[in-house]
CSV table of C-alpha atoms in Angstrom, one decimal:
chain,number,residue,atom,x,y,z
K,1291,ASP,CA,10.2,-6.1,-12.5
K,1292,ARG,CA,7.5,-5.5,-15.1
K,1293,TYR,CA,10.2,-4.6,-17.7
K,1294,ASN,CA,12.8,-7.3,-16.8
K,1295,ASP,CA,11.3,-10.6,-15.8
K,1296,SER,CA,14.7,-11.8,-14.6
K,1297,LEU,CA,14.6,-9.3,-11.6
K,1298,LEU,CA,12.6,-9.6,-8.4
K,1299,TRP,CA,12.3,-6.6,-6.1
K,1300,THR,CA,11.8,-6.9,-2.4
K,1301,GLY,CA,11.4,-4.3,0.4
K,1302,THR,CA,13.0,-5.3,3.6
K,1303,GLY,CA,13.8,-3.9,7.1
K,1304,SER,CA,17.3,-3.0,5.9
K,1305,GLY,CA,16.8,-1.6,2.4
K,1306,LEU,CA,15.6,-2.4,-1.1
K,1307,LEU,CA,16.8,-5.6,-2.7
K,1308,ASP,CA,16.8,-6.9,-6.3
K,1309,TYR,CA,17.3,-10.6,-7.0
K,1310,ASN,CA,18.6,-11.6,-10.5
K,1311,LYS,CA,17.1,-15.0,-11.3
K,1312,VAL,CA,19.6,-15.7,-14.0
K,1313,SER,CA,22.8,-14.9,-12.0
K,1314,GLY,CA,21.4,-15.8,-8.6
K,1315,ASN,CA,22.9,-12.5,-7.2
K,1316,PHE,CA,21.3,-10.0,-4.8
K,1317,ARG,CA,21.9,-6.2,-4.8
K,1318,ARG,CA,20.9,-3.9,-2.0
K,1319,TYR,CA,20.0,-0.3,-2.3
K,1320,LEU,CA,20.0,2.0,0.7
K,1321,TYR,CA,18.4,5.4,1.0
K,1322,PRO,CA,21.1,7.9,1.7
K,1323,GLY,CA,20.9,10.1,4.8
K,1324,GLY,CA,21.9,10.5,8.4
K,1325,ALA,CA,21.8,7.7,10.9
K,1326,GLY,CA,18.3,8.4,12.2
K,1327,ASP,CA,16.8,8.8,8.7
K,1328,ALA,CA,18.6,5.8,7.4
K,1329,ILE,CA,17.0,3.5,10.0
K,1330,HIS,CA,13.4,4.5,9.2
K,1331,SER,CA,13.8,5.2,5.4
K,1332,ASN,CA,15.3,1.7,4.8
K,1333,SER,CA,12.6,-0.1,6.6
K,1334,ILE,CA,10.4,-0.7,3.5
K,1335,LYS,CA,7.0,-2.2,4.1
K,1336,ASN,CA,5.6,-2.2,0.6
K,1337,LEU,CA,6.4,-1.5,-3.0
K,1338,TYR,CA,4.6,-0.4,-6.1
K,1339,GLN,CA,6.2,-0.3,-9.6
K,1340,HIS,CA,4.9,2.4,-11.8
K,1341,ASN,CA,4.4,2.1,-15.6
K,1342,ASP,CA,7.6,4.2,-16.1
K,1343,GLY,CA,9.6,1.5,-14.2
K,1344,ALA,CA,10.1,3.5,-11.0
K,1345,LEU,CA,9.5,1.9,-7.7
K,1346,TYR,CA,7.5,3.7,-5.0
K,1347,CYS,CA,8.5,2.6,-1.6
K,1348,GLY,CA,6.3,2.9,1.5
K,1349,THR,CA,8.3,2.9,4.7
K,1350,PHE,CA,8.0,2.7,8.5
K,1351,ASN,CA,8.0,6.3,9.8
K,1352,PHE,CA,9.7,7.9,6.8
K,1353,GLY,CA,6.8,8.2,4.4
K,1354,LEU,CA,7.1,7.5,0.7
K,1355,PHE,CA,10.0,7.7,-1.7
K,1356,ARG,CA,10.6,6.9,-5.3
K,1357,PHE,CA,13.5,4.8,-6.6
K,1358,ASP,CA,14.6,4.9,-10.2
K,1359,PRO,CA,16.3,1.5,-11.1
K,1360,ALA,CA,17.9,3.0,-14.2
K,1361,SER,CA,19.8,5.8,-12.4
K,1362,GLY,CA,19.8,4.5,-8.8
K,1363,ALA,CA,18.4,7.8,-7.7
K,1364,PHE,CA,16.1,8.2,-4.7
K,1365,ARG,CA,13.5,10.9,-4.3
K,1366,PRO,CA,11.4,11.5,-1.1
K,1367,PHE,CA,7.9,12.8,-1.0
K,1368,PRO,CA,7.2,14.8,2.1
K,1369,ILE,CA,3.6,14.5,3.4
K,1370,THR,CA,1.8,17.9,3.1
K,1371,GLY,CA,-1.6,19.1,4.2
K,1372,VAL,CA,-1.5,17.4,7.6
K,1373,THR,CA,-2.1,19.5,10.7
K,1374,LYS,CA,-1.7,16.9,13.4
K,1375,TYR,CA,-0.2,13.4,14.0
K,1376,LEU,CA,2.3,13.8,11.2
K,1377,ASP,CA,4.3,10.7,12.4
K,1378,ASN,CA,1.2,8.6,11.7
K,1379,TRP,CA,1.1,9.7,8.1
K,1380,ARG,CA,4.8,8.7,7.7
K,1381,ASN,CA,4.0,5.1,8.4
K,1382,VAL,CA,2.9,3.8,5.0
K,1383,PHE,CA,0.9,0.6,4.9
K,1384,HIS,CA,0.1,0.2,1.3
K,1385,ILE,CA,0.4,1.7,-2.2
K,1386,ALA,CA,-2.2,1.0,-4.9
K,1387,PHE,CA,-3.0,2.1,-8.4
K,1388,LYS,CA,-5.6,4.9,-8.8
K,1389,SER,CA,-5.0,6.3,-12.3
K,1390,PRO,CA,-2.1,6.5,-14.7
K,1391,GLN,CA,-0.8,9.5,-12.8
K,1392,GLU,CA,-2.1,8.9,-9.3
K,1393,LEU,CA,-1.5,6.4,-6.5
K,1394,TRP,CA,-3.5,5.6,-3.4
K,1395,VAL,CA,-1.3,5.8,-0.3
K,1396,THR,CA,-2.7,4.1,2.9
K,1397,THR,CA,-1.0,5.3,6.1
K,1398,TYR,CA,-1.5,4.9,9.8
K,1399,GLY,CA,-3.0,8.4,9.8
K,1400,GLY,CA,-5.4,7.9,6.9
K,1401,LEU,CA,-5.7,7.9,3.1
K,1402,ALA,CA,-3.9,10.1,0.7
K,1403,VAL,CA,-3.3,10.4,-3.1
K,1404,LEU,CA,0.1,11.0,-4.7
K,1405,ASN,CA,0.2,12.6,-8.1
K,1406,THR,CA,3.2,11.0,-9.8
K,1407,GLU,CA,3.5,13.9,-12.3
K,1408,THR,CA,3.4,16.9,-10.0
K,1409,HIS,CA,4.8,14.9,-7.0
K,1410,THR,CA,2.2,16.4,-4.7
K,1411,PHE,CA,0.0,14.8,-2.0
K,1412,SER,CA,-3.7,15.4,-1.4
K,1413,ILE,CA,-5.3,14.1,1.8
K,1414,VAL,CA,-8.5,12.1,1.2
K,1415,ALA,CA,-9.6,11.3,4.8
K,1416,GLU,CA,-8.1,11.1,8.2
K,1417,ASN,CA,-8.6,8.0,10.4
K,1418,ASP,CA,-11.1,8.4,13.2
K,1419,PRO,CA,-10.3,5.8,16.0
K,1420,ALA,CA,-13.0,7.1,18.3
K,1421,ASN,CA,-15.6,6.0,15.8
K,1422,ASP,CA,-13.7,3.0,14.5
K,1423,ARG,CA,-13.4,4.5,11.1
K,1424,TYR,CA,-10.3,3.7,9.2
K,1425,TRP,CA,-9.5,4.7,5.6
K,1426,GLY,CA,-7.3,2.8,3.1
K,1427,VAL,CA,-7.0,1.1,-0.2
K,1428,LYS,CA,-5.5,-2.3,-0.7
K,1429,TYR,CA,-7.4,-2.8,-4.0
K,1430,ALA,CA,-9.7,-0.6,-6.1
K,1431,ASP,CA,-12.0,-2.5,-8.4
K,1432,GLU,CA,-13.2,-1.7,-11.9
K,1433,ALA,CA,-16.3,0.1,-10.5
K,1434,GLY,CA,-14.0,2.4,-8.5
K,1435,ARG,CA,-15.0,0.9,-5.1
K,1436,ARG,CA,-12.2,0.8,-2.6
K,1437,TRP,CA,-11.3,-2.4,-0.6
K,1438,ASN,CA,-9.3,-2.3,2.6
K,1439,TRP,CA,-8.5,-4.5,5.6
K,1440,HIS,CA,-8.5,-3.4,9.3
K,1441,ARG,CA,-8.9,-5.2,12.6
K,1442,GLY,CA,-10.5,-8.4,11.5
K,1443,LYS,CA,-12.7,-7.1,8.8
K,1444,LEU,CA,-12.6,-6.4,5.0
K,1445,ILE,CA,-14.0,-2.9,4.4
K,1446,LEU,CA,-15.7,-1.9,1.2
K,1447,PHE,CA,-16.2,1.8,0.5
K,1448,ASN,CA,-18.5,2.9,-2.3
K,1449,ASP,CA,-17.6,6.4,-3.5
K,1450,LEU,CA,-20.9,6.7,-5.4
K,1451,TYR,CA,-23.1,6.2,-2.4
K,1452,GLN,CA,-20.5,7.2,0.3
K,1453,GLN,CA,-21.2,4.0,2.1
K,1454,PHE,CA,-19.2,1.4,4.0
K,1455,GLN,CA,-19.8,-2.3,4.0
K,1456,ASN,CA,-17.9,-4.7,6.3
K,1457,PHE,CA,-17.1,-8.4,5.9
K,1458,ARG,CA,-15.8,-10.2,9.0
K,1459,CYS,CA,-12.9,-12.6,9.0
K,1460,PRO,CA,-13.5,-16.4,9.2
K,1461,GLU,CA,-14.7,-17.6,12.6
K,1462,SER,CA,-12.0,-20.2,12.7
K,1463,VAL,CA,-9.2,-17.6,13.1
K,1464,SER,CA,-8.4,-14.8,15.5
K,1465,GLU,CA,-9.4,-11.3,14.4
K,1466,ARG,CA,-6.3,-9.9,16.0
K,1467,ASP,CA,-3.9,-12.2,14.2
K,1468,PHE,CA,-5.7,-12.6,10.9
K,1469,ILE,CA,-4.3,-9.8,8.7
K,1470,VAL,CA,-4.9,-9.5,4.9
K,1471,ARG,CA,-1.7,-8.5,3.3
K,1472,LYS,CA,-2.7,-8.6,-0.4
K,1473,ILE,CA,-5.9,-8.4,-2.4
K,1474,ALA,CA,-6.1,-9.5,-6.0
K,1475,ALA,CA,-9.1,-9.9,-8.3
K,1476,ASP,CA,-10.2,-12.1,-11.2
K,1477,THR,CA,-12.3,-9.6,-13.2
K,1478,SER,CA,-13.8,-12.3,-15.4
K,1479,SER,CA,-15.4,-14.2,-12.4
K,1480,GLY,CA,-15.7,-11.3,-10.0
K,1481,LEU,CA,-13.8,-13.1,-7.3
K,1482,LEU,CA,-11.5,-11.5,-4.8
K,1483,TYR,CA,-8.4,-13.4,-3.6
K,1484,LEU,CA,-7.1,-12.5,-0.1
K,1485,ALA,CA,-3.6,-13.5,1.0
K,1486,ALA,CA,-3.7,-13.5,4.8
K,1487,GLN,CA,-1.2,-13.6,7.6
K,1488,LEU,CA,-1.8,-16.5,10.1
K,1489,GLY,CA,-4.8,-17.8,8.1
K,1490,ASP,CA,-5.6,-21.2,6.6
K,1491,GLY,CA,-4.5,-20.5,3.1
K,1492,LEU,CA,-5.8,-18.3,0.3
K,1493,TYR,CA,-9.3,-16.9,0.9
K,1494,ILE,CA,-11.8,-16.2,-1.9
K,1495,LEU,CA,-14.7,-13.7,-1.7
K,1496,ASP,CA,-17.4,-13.8,-4.3
K,1497,ARG,CA,-18.5,-10.2,-4.7
């Protein structure tokens, strides 16, 4: 928790947890709803804590919702502007900072932006499997370039030139199993740090 360093927030397959490092206690928060909704809405794949303290939770097949730790209130954000494959857009892979009032939202269907003030979605791009074109943001750098990971490659998209650049995964690992879960940057050195599933440790990319 960025405003309470004694708390750690975790999204799980059965709800949102906070862990108090002082007391050693866990608390679980469940999205209210019917049996069907509860299964999908409480399978939380990723979290992003906004500057106002609220937690934005990306779920498996229920889209995105906001949780206010102060009040304990949940608020869902229905995906709008999608004409087909709506279920794909409800599967949220990642949430990332775009601006003080906007979040990048990466889904199985493509890339969207959530305005945290108006609580509205705008669709940026739909995935195009036929041409192996997948959109997403795991990290946006200081130049506004967007970094994502998909199927064994790190993908860089430059908005200015509207161009993609791909970086393949290390030859020592399987492209299918090697999945980058988190990207962080050292802005002073220009290095990117990649935390990968089934890799050989922490990977570093010199941009």
